[in-house]
């Protein structure tokens, strides 16, 4: 059974800091890995999708890497801003077209 | 381009009642999945539909059911509501089955009293 773990569970940083969120998964037989952002009481916003054959994806100040063999992914956020405050969720897609989510990292960026 | 639309946004129901939630996927997307999010269990997969057929089902009791229409719109039904069914129900659409990434709607917040 696939299990996804995210570390840390919560993170508070001052504005402008670069930061790394970690995600690990137990079964390397994944189709892809997707990072999402969730604001309180809202739905999920897709940030980056990394196919299993890819090593990384970039979008603006966000960079996500994937090491399938070791079961790890990192989300790098450069020059963090207060608007980045949210919960960040990592999800892997496995056979059967289902997403398995981690518990999320709650990020607070202080002005 | 319209995103994934879920209706209603909020619902309050009484134990024992039933409820139907609706999801309209992104135009052209043929796969619709449903997830339940609770503080204790996090995000859990309910089921996925593609071409009007349930392709995959999570570990939920039979009180949870769904269907998909020919225009790819999907509905989810929960019968005999329990307090523990209170949750944010999220719908996600994808172009096809597998490996295309998912776009989520804003969710339906269900409260059972």
PDB file of C-alpha atoms in Angstrom:
ATOM      1  CA  UNK A   1       0.000   0.000   0.000  1.00  0.00           C
ATOM      2  CA  UNK A   2       1.441   3.377  -1.021  1.00  0.00           C
ATOM      3  CA  UNK A   3       2.196   5.758   1.826  1.00  0.00           C
ATOM      4  CA  UNK A   4       3.229   9.383   1.417  1.00  0.00           C
ATOM      5  CA  UNK A   5       4.969  11.376   4.140  1.00  0.00           C
ATOM      6  CA  UNK A   6       5.639  15.091   4.186  1.00  0.00           C
ATOM      7  CA  UNK A   7       8.221  16.812   6.338  1.00  0.00           C
ATOM      8  CA  UNK A   8       8.010  19.184   8.084  1.00  0.00           C
ATOM      9  CA  UNK A   9       4.357  19.269   9.129  1.00  0.00           C
ATOM     10  CA  UNK A  10       4.585  23.017   9.687  1.00  0.00           C
ATOM     11  CA  UNK A  11       7.083  25.698   8.778  1.00  0.00           C
ATOM     12  CA  UNK A  12       7.266  29.393   9.628  1.00  0.00           C
ATOM     13  CA  UNK A  13       9.789  31.581   7.825  1.00  0.00           C
ATOM     14  CA  UNK A  14      10.464  35.284   7.323  1.00  0.00           C
ATOM     15  CA  UNK A  15       9.637  36.834   3.973  1.00  0.00           C
ATOM     16  CA  UNK A  16      12.358  36.479   1.354  1.00  0.00           C
ATOM     17  CA  UNK A  17      13.732  33.187   2.599  1.00  0.00           C
ATOM     18  CA  UNK A  18      14.305  30.238   0.257  1.00  0.00           C
ATOM     19  CA  UNK A  19      12.780  27.040   1.548  1.00  0.00           C
ATOM     20  CA  UNK A  20      12.457  23.331   0.825  1.00  0.00           C
ATOM     21  CA  UNK A  21       9.495  21.064   1.473  1.00  0.00           C
ATOM     22  CA  UNK A  22      10.033  17.328   1.486  1.00  0.00           C
ATOM     23  CA  UNK A  23       7.880  14.434   0.339  1.00  0.00           C
ATOM     24  CA  UNK A  24       8.646  10.718   0.477  1.00  0.00           C
ATOM     25  CA  UNK A  25       6.701   7.722  -0.805  1.00  0.00           C
ATOM     26  CA  UNK A  26       7.066   4.013  -0.137  1.00  0.00           C
ATOM     27  CA  UNK A  27       6.299   2.468  -3.551  1.00  0.00           C
ATOM     28  CA  UNK A  28       8.430   3.719  -6.433  1.00  0.00           C
ATOM     29  CA  UNK A  29       6.005   2.349  -9.060  1.00  0.00           C
ATOM     30  CA  UNK A  30       4.325   5.697  -9.649  1.00  0.00           C
ATOM     31  CA  UNK A  31       2.990   7.311 -12.799  1.00  0.00           C
ATOM     32  CA  UNK A  32       3.686  10.817 -11.623  1.00  0.00           C
ATOM     33  CA  UNK A  33       3.923  13.130  -8.628  1.00  0.00           C
ATOM     34  CA  UNK A  34       1.952  16.319  -8.254  1.00  0.00           C
ATOM     35  CA  UNK A  35       2.367  19.216  -5.833  1.00  0.00           C
ATOM     36  CA  UNK A  36      -0.710  21.149  -4.771  1.00  0.00           C
ATOM     37  CA  UNK A  37      -1.429  24.187  -2.703  1.00  0.00           C
ATOM     38  CA  UNK A  38      -4.494  24.505  -0.488  1.00  0.00           C
ATOM     39  CA  UNK A  39      -5.676  27.706   1.149  1.00  0.00           C
ATOM     40  CA  UNK A  40      -7.879  27.380   4.261  1.00  0.00           C
ATOM     41  CA  UNK A  41     -11.330  26.037   3.412  1.00  0.00           C
ATOM     42  CA  UNK A  42     -10.571  25.961  -0.302  1.00  0.00           C
ATOM     43  CA  UNK A  43      -9.927  23.377  -2.961  1.00  0.00           C
ATOM     44  CA  UNK A  44      -6.552  22.292  -4.301  1.00  0.00           C
ATOM     45  CA  UNK A  45      -4.513  24.320  -6.754  1.00  0.00           C
ATOM     46  CA  UNK A  46      -2.076  22.335  -8.857  1.00  0.00           C
ATOM     47  CA  UNK A  47       1.458  23.732  -8.746  1.00  0.00           C
ATOM     48  CA  UNK A  48       3.657  21.250 -10.572  1.00  0.00           C
ATOM     49  CA  UNK A  49       3.265  17.836 -12.181  1.00  0.00           C
ATOM     50  CA  UNK A  50       6.347  15.641 -12.598  1.00  0.00           C
ATOM     51  CA  UNK A  51       5.998  12.597 -14.825  1.00  0.00           C
ATOM     52  CA  UNK A  52       7.792   9.451 -13.648  1.00  0.00           C
ATOM     53  CA  UNK A  53      10.381   9.807 -16.439  1.00  0.00           C
ATOM     54  CA  UNK A  54      11.226  13.395 -15.453  1.00  0.00           C
ATOM     55  CA  UNK A  55      13.625  14.627 -12.812  1.00  0.00           C
ATOM     56  CA  UNK A  56      12.265  18.110 -12.185  1.00  0.00           C
ATOM     57  CA  UNK A  57       9.775  20.781 -13.151  1.00  0.00           C
ATOM     58  CA  UNK A  58       9.896  24.535 -12.719  1.00  0.00           C
ATOM     59  CA  UNK A  59       7.251  27.223 -12.612  1.00  0.00           C
ATOM     60  CA  UNK A  60       8.243  30.739 -11.647  1.00  0.00           C
ATOM     61  CA  UNK A  61       9.718  30.675  -8.137  1.00  0.00           C
ATOM     62  CA  UNK A  62       8.839  26.993  -7.702  1.00  0.00           C
ATOM     63  CA  UNK A  63      11.028  24.040  -8.536  1.00  0.00           C
ATOM     64  CA  UNK A  64      10.124  20.430  -7.833  1.00  0.00           C
ATOM     65  CA  UNK A  65      12.437  17.471  -8.155  1.00  0.00           C
ATOM     66  CA  UNK A  66      11.706  13.772  -8.248  1.00  0.00           C
ATOM     67  CA  UNK A  67      13.973  10.854  -7.372  1.00  0.00           C
ATOM     68  CA  UNK A  68      11.783   7.855  -8.049  1.00  0.00           C
ATOM     69  CA  UNK A  69      14.363   5.250  -7.044  1.00  0.00           C
ATOM     70  CA  UNK A  70      14.733   6.692  -3.554  1.00  0.00           C
ATOM     71  CA  UNK A  71      11.055   7.600  -3.253  1.00  0.00           C
ATOM     72  CA  UNK A  72      11.614  11.311  -2.699  1.00  0.00           C
ATOM     73  CA  UNK A  73      10.521  14.660  -4.010  1.00  0.00           C
ATOM     74  CA  UNK A  74      11.332  18.184  -2.917  1.00  0.00           C
ATOM     75  CA  UNK A  75       9.536  21.443  -3.586  1.00  0.00           C
ATOM     76  CA  UNK A  76      11.826  24.447  -3.563  1.00  0.00           C
ATOM     77  CA  UNK A  77      10.273  27.895  -3.110  1.00  0.00           C
ATOM     78  CA  UNK A  78      12.558  30.817  -3.843  1.00  0.00           C
ATOM     79  CA  UNK A  79      12.230  34.249  -2.272  1.00  0.00           C
ATOM     80  CA  UNK A  80       9.131  33.371  -0.269  1.00  0.00           C
ATOM     81  CA  UNK A  81       6.290  35.905   0.057  1.00  0.00           C
ATOM     82  CA  UNK A  82       3.400  36.221   2.547  1.00  0.00           C
ATOM     83  CA  UNK A  83       1.052  35.174  -0.265  1.00  0.00           C
ATOM     84  CA  UNK A  84       2.800  31.794  -0.333  1.00  0.00           C
ATOM     85  CA  UNK A  85       1.278  30.994   3.066  1.00  0.00           C
ATOM     86  CA  UNK A  86      -0.851  27.877   2.596  1.00  0.00           C
ATOM     87  CA  UNK A  87      -0.762  24.110   3.041  1.00  0.00           C
ATOM     88  CA  UNK A  88       1.331  22.324   0.445  1.00  0.00           C
ATOM     89  CA  UNK A  89       0.325  18.790  -0.483  1.00  0.00           C
ATOM     90  CA  UNK A  90       2.284  16.166  -2.314  1.00  0.00           C
ATOM     91  CA  UNK A  91       0.404  13.403  -4.156  1.00  0.00           C
ATOM     92  CA  UNK A  92       1.555  10.392  -6.154  1.00  0.00           C
ATOM     93  CA  UNK A  93      -0.483   8.689  -8.821  1.00  0.00           C
ATOM     94  CA  UNK A  94      -0.254   4.922  -8.928  1.00  0.00           C
ATOM     95  CA  UNK A  95      -1.977   2.224 -10.937  1.00  0.00           C
ATOM     96  CA  UNK A  96      -5.719   2.507 -10.830  1.00  0.00           C
ATOM     97  CA  UNK A  97      -5.561   6.220 -11.484  1.00  0.00           C
ATOM     98  CA  UNK A  98      -5.803   7.260  -7.876  1.00  0.00           C
ATOM     99  CA  UNK A  99      -3.857   9.887  -5.985  1.00  0.00           C
ATOM    100  CA  UNK A 100      -2.326   9.130  -2.605  1.00  0.00           C
ATOM    101  CA  UNK A 101      -1.728  12.291  -0.616  1.00  0.00           C
ATOM    102  CA  UNK A 102       0.629  13.227   2.138  1.00  0.00           C
ATOM    103  CA  UNK A 103      -0.646  15.047   5.213  1.00  0.00           C
ATOM    104  CA  UNK A 104       0.741  18.331   3.958  1.00  0.00           C
ATOM    105  CA  UNK A 105       3.147  21.025   5.134  1.00  0.00           C
ATOM    106  CA  UNK A 106       1.518  24.126   6.587  1.00  0.00           C
ATOM    107  CA  UNK A 107       3.660  27.081   5.510  1.00  0.00           C
ATOM    108  CA  UNK A 108       3.524  30.530   7.087  1.00  0.00           C
ATOM    109  CA  UNK A 109       5.587  33.339   5.576  1.00  0.00           C
ATOM    110  CA  UNK A 110       5.865  36.280   7.930  1.00  0.00           C
ATOM    111  CA  UNK A 111       6.169  39.838   6.550  1.00  0.00           C
TER     112      UNK A 111
ATOM    113  CA  UNK B   1     -11.279  28.244 -19.808  1.00  0.00           C
ATOM    114  CA  UNK B   2     -13.677  27.250 -17.035  1.00  0.00           C
ATOM    115  CA  UNK B   3     -12.277  25.114 -14.255  1.00  0.00           C
ATOM    116  CA  UNK B   4     -13.866  22.282 -12.336  1.00  0.00           C
ATOM    117  CA  UNK B   5     -17.205  23.386 -10.929  1.00  0.00           C
ATOM    118  CA  UNK B   6     -18.697  21.828  -7.821  1.00  0.00           C
ATOM    119  CA  UNK B   7     -22.158  22.539  -6.493  1.00  0.00           C
ATOM    120  CA  UNK B   8     -23.333  23.322  -3.948  1.00  0.00           C
ATOM    121  CA  UNK B   9     -20.462  24.941  -2.055  1.00  0.00           C
ATOM    122  CA  UNK B  10     -21.998  24.298   1.346  1.00  0.00           C
ATOM    123  CA  UNK B  11     -24.571  21.838   2.679  1.00  0.00           C
ATOM    124  CA  UNK B  12     -26.029  21.134   6.087  1.00  0.00           C
ATOM    125  CA  UNK B  13     -27.884  17.850   6.472  1.00  0.00           C
ATOM    126  CA  UNK B  14     -29.349  15.829   9.306  1.00  0.00           C
ATOM    127  CA  UNK B  15     -28.224  12.344  10.248  1.00  0.00           C
ATOM    128  CA  UNK B  16     -30.066   9.701   8.255  1.00  0.00           C
ATOM    129  CA  UNK B  17     -30.726  11.944   5.263  1.00  0.00           C
ATOM    130  CA  UNK B  18     -29.132  11.517   1.883  1.00  0.00           C
ATOM    131  CA  UNK B  19     -27.230  14.060  -0.201  1.00  0.00           C
ATOM    132  CA  UNK B  20     -26.180  14.492  -3.819  1.00  0.00           C
ATOM    133  CA  UNK B  21     -23.148  16.515  -4.852  1.00  0.00           C
ATOM    134  CA  UNK B  22     -22.423  17.615  -8.402  1.00  0.00           C
ATOM    135  CA  UNK B  23     -19.208  18.104 -10.353  1.00  0.00           C
ATOM    136  CA  UNK B  24     -18.712  19.526 -13.831  1.00  0.00           C
ATOM    137  CA  UNK B  25     -15.214  18.790 -15.161  1.00  0.00           C
ATOM    138  CA  UNK B  26     -13.095  20.982 -17.394  1.00  0.00           C
ATOM    139  CA  UNK B  27     -14.446  20.948 -20.921  1.00  0.00           C
ATOM    140  CA  UNK B  28     -12.936  18.011 -22.796  1.00  0.00           C
ATOM    141  CA  UNK B  29     -11.872  16.155 -19.679  1.00  0.00           C
ATOM    142  CA  UNK B  30     -13.346  12.687 -19.502  1.00  0.00           C
ATOM    143  CA  UNK B  31     -12.166  11.422 -16.119  1.00  0.00           C
ATOM    144  CA  UNK B  32     -13.713  12.554 -12.845  1.00  0.00           C
ATOM    145  CA  UNK B  33     -12.500  11.509  -9.397  1.00  0.00           C
ATOM    146  CA  UNK B  34     -13.890  12.193  -5.956  1.00  0.00           C
ATOM    147  CA  UNK B  35     -11.984  12.666  -2.717  1.00  0.00           C
ATOM    148  CA  UNK B  36     -13.008  13.186   0.896  1.00  0.00           C
ATOM    149  CA  UNK B  37     -10.955  15.489   3.106  1.00  0.00           C
ATOM    150  CA  UNK B  38     -11.257  15.426   6.895  1.00  0.00           C
ATOM    151  CA  UNK B  39      -8.911  16.771   9.590  1.00  0.00           C
ATOM    152  CA  UNK B  40      -8.327  13.273  10.966  1.00  0.00           C
ATOM    153  CA  UNK B  41      -7.934  11.224   7.783  1.00  0.00           C
ATOM    154  CA  UNK B  42      -6.629  13.784   5.328  1.00  0.00           C
ATOM    155  CA  UNK B  43      -7.483  13.330   1.664  1.00  0.00           C
ATOM    156  CA  UNK B  44      -8.890   9.941   0.752  1.00  0.00           C
ATOM    157  CA  UNK B  45      -9.868   8.596  -2.648  1.00  0.00           C
ATOM    158  CA  UNK B  46     -13.537   7.726  -3.106  1.00  0.00           C
ATOM    159  CA  UNK B  47     -13.923   6.683  -6.744  1.00  0.00           C
ATOM    160  CA  UNK B  48     -13.102   7.527 -10.342  1.00  0.00           C
ATOM    161  CA  UNK B  49     -15.323   7.590 -13.403  1.00  0.00           C
ATOM    162  CA  UNK B  50     -14.378   7.505 -17.049  1.00  0.00           C
ATOM    163  CA  UNK B  51     -16.768   7.225 -19.975  1.00  0.00           C
ATOM    164  CA  UNK B  52     -19.709   6.783 -17.624  1.00  0.00           C
ATOM    165  CA  UNK B  53     -18.109   3.766 -15.940  1.00  0.00           C
ATOM    166  CA  UNK B  54     -16.675   3.496 -12.452  1.00  0.00           C
ATOM    167  CA  UNK B  55     -13.059   2.503 -13.037  1.00  0.00           C
ATOM    168  CA  UNK B  56     -11.742   2.506  -9.515  1.00  0.00           C
ATOM    169  CA  UNK B  57     -13.144   2.642  -5.996  1.00  0.00           C
ATOM    170  CA  UNK B  58     -11.628   3.497  -2.643  1.00  0.00           C
ATOM    171  CA  UNK B  59     -12.279   1.897   0.701  1.00  0.00           C
ATOM    172  CA  UNK B  60     -15.588   3.501   1.576  1.00  0.00           C
ATOM    173  CA  UNK B  61     -18.904   1.848   2.529  1.00  0.00           C
ATOM    174  CA  UNK B  62     -21.620   1.258  -0.025  1.00  0.00           C
ATOM    175  CA  UNK B  63     -23.494   4.321   1.229  1.00  0.00           C
ATOM    176  CA  UNK B  64     -21.146   6.292  -0.992  1.00  0.00           C
ATOM    177  CA  UNK B  65     -21.977   6.006  -4.666  1.00  0.00           C
ATOM    178  CA  UNK B  66     -21.616   8.000  -7.811  1.00  0.00           C
ATOM    179  CA  UNK B  67     -22.263   8.173 -11.484  1.00  0.00           C
ATOM    180  CA  UNK B  68     -21.081   9.943 -14.576  1.00  0.00           C
ATOM    181  CA  UNK B  69     -23.196  11.241 -17.406  1.00  0.00           C
ATOM    182  CA  UNK B  70     -22.501  11.264 -21.131  1.00  0.00           C
ATOM    183  CA  UNK B  71     -21.303  14.891 -20.917  1.00  0.00           C
ATOM    184  CA  UNK B  72     -18.738  13.792 -18.274  1.00  0.00           C
ATOM    185  CA  UNK B  73     -20.532  15.588 -15.448  1.00  0.00           C
ATOM    186  CA  UNK B  74     -20.554  13.492 -12.302  1.00  0.00           C
ATOM    187  CA  UNK B  75     -22.671  13.210  -9.212  1.00  0.00           C
ATOM    188  CA  UNK B  76     -21.832  11.687  -5.873  1.00  0.00           C
ATOM    189  CA  UNK B  77     -24.476  10.416  -3.500  1.00  0.00           C
ATOM    190  CA  UNK B  78     -24.230   9.615   0.187  1.00  0.00           C
ATOM    191  CA  UNK B  79     -27.174   7.844   1.774  1.00  0.00           C
ATOM    192  CA  UNK B  80     -28.058   7.471   5.453  1.00  0.00           C
ATOM    193  CA  UNK B  81     -25.711  10.251   6.498  1.00  0.00           C
ATOM    194  CA  UNK B  82     -23.611   9.860   9.626  1.00  0.00           C
ATOM    195  CA  UNK B  83     -21.886  12.559  11.670  1.00  0.00           C
ATOM    196  CA  UNK B  84     -18.540  11.229  10.444  1.00  0.00           C
ATOM    197  CA  UNK B  85     -19.471  12.046   6.860  1.00  0.00           C
ATOM    198  CA  UNK B  86     -18.932  15.723   7.624  1.00  0.00           C
ATOM    199  CA  UNK B  87     -16.062  16.683   5.346  1.00  0.00           C
ATOM    200  CA  UNK B  88     -14.890  18.676   2.371  1.00  0.00           C
ATOM    201  CA  UNK B  89     -15.692  16.665  -0.768  1.00  0.00           C
ATOM    202  CA  UNK B  90     -13.399  17.436  -3.661  1.00  0.00           C
ATOM    203  CA  UNK B  91     -13.849  16.567  -7.286  1.00  0.00           C
ATOM    204  CA  UNK B  92     -10.943  16.350  -9.722  1.00  0.00           C
ATOM    205  CA  UNK B  93     -10.953  16.085 -13.489  1.00  0.00           C
ATOM    206  CA  UNK B  94      -8.335  14.723 -15.842  1.00  0.00           C
ATOM    207  CA  UNK B  95      -8.095  14.514 -19.594  1.00  0.00           C
ATOM    208  CA  UNK B  96      -8.008  10.721 -19.677  1.00  0.00           C
ATOM    209  CA  UNK B  97      -7.236   7.892 -17.291  1.00  0.00           C
ATOM    210  CA  UNK B  98      -3.804   7.954 -15.770  1.00  0.00           C
ATOM    211  CA  UNK B  99      -0.745  10.192 -15.968  1.00  0.00           C
ATOM    212  CA  UNK B 100      -2.299  13.453 -17.134  1.00  0.00           C
ATOM    213  CA  UNK B 101      -2.436  15.216 -13.795  1.00  0.00           C
ATOM    214  CA  UNK B 102      -5.559  16.374 -12.032  1.00  0.00           C
ATOM    215  CA  UNK B 103      -7.361  19.693 -11.653  1.00  0.00           C
ATOM    216  CA  UNK B 104      -9.475  20.066  -8.545  1.00  0.00           C
ATOM    217  CA  UNK B 105     -12.628  22.019  -7.880  1.00  0.00           C
ATOM    218  CA  UNK B 106     -13.268  24.233  -4.852  1.00  0.00           C
ATOM    219  CA  UNK B 107     -15.141  21.469  -3.071  1.00  0.00           C
ATOM    220  CA  UNK B 108     -18.445  21.014  -1.292  1.00  0.00           C
ATOM    221  CA  UNK B 109     -18.401  21.453   2.460  1.00  0.00           C
ATOM    222  CA  UNK B 110     -20.859  18.976   3.961  1.00  0.00           C
ATOM    223  CA  UNK B 111     -21.879  19.279   7.585  1.00  0.00           C
ATOM    224  CA  UNK B 112     -24.010  16.531   9.135  1.00  0.00           C
ATOM    225  CA  UNK B 113     -25.842  17.477  12.344  1.00  0.00           C
TER     226      UNK B 113
END
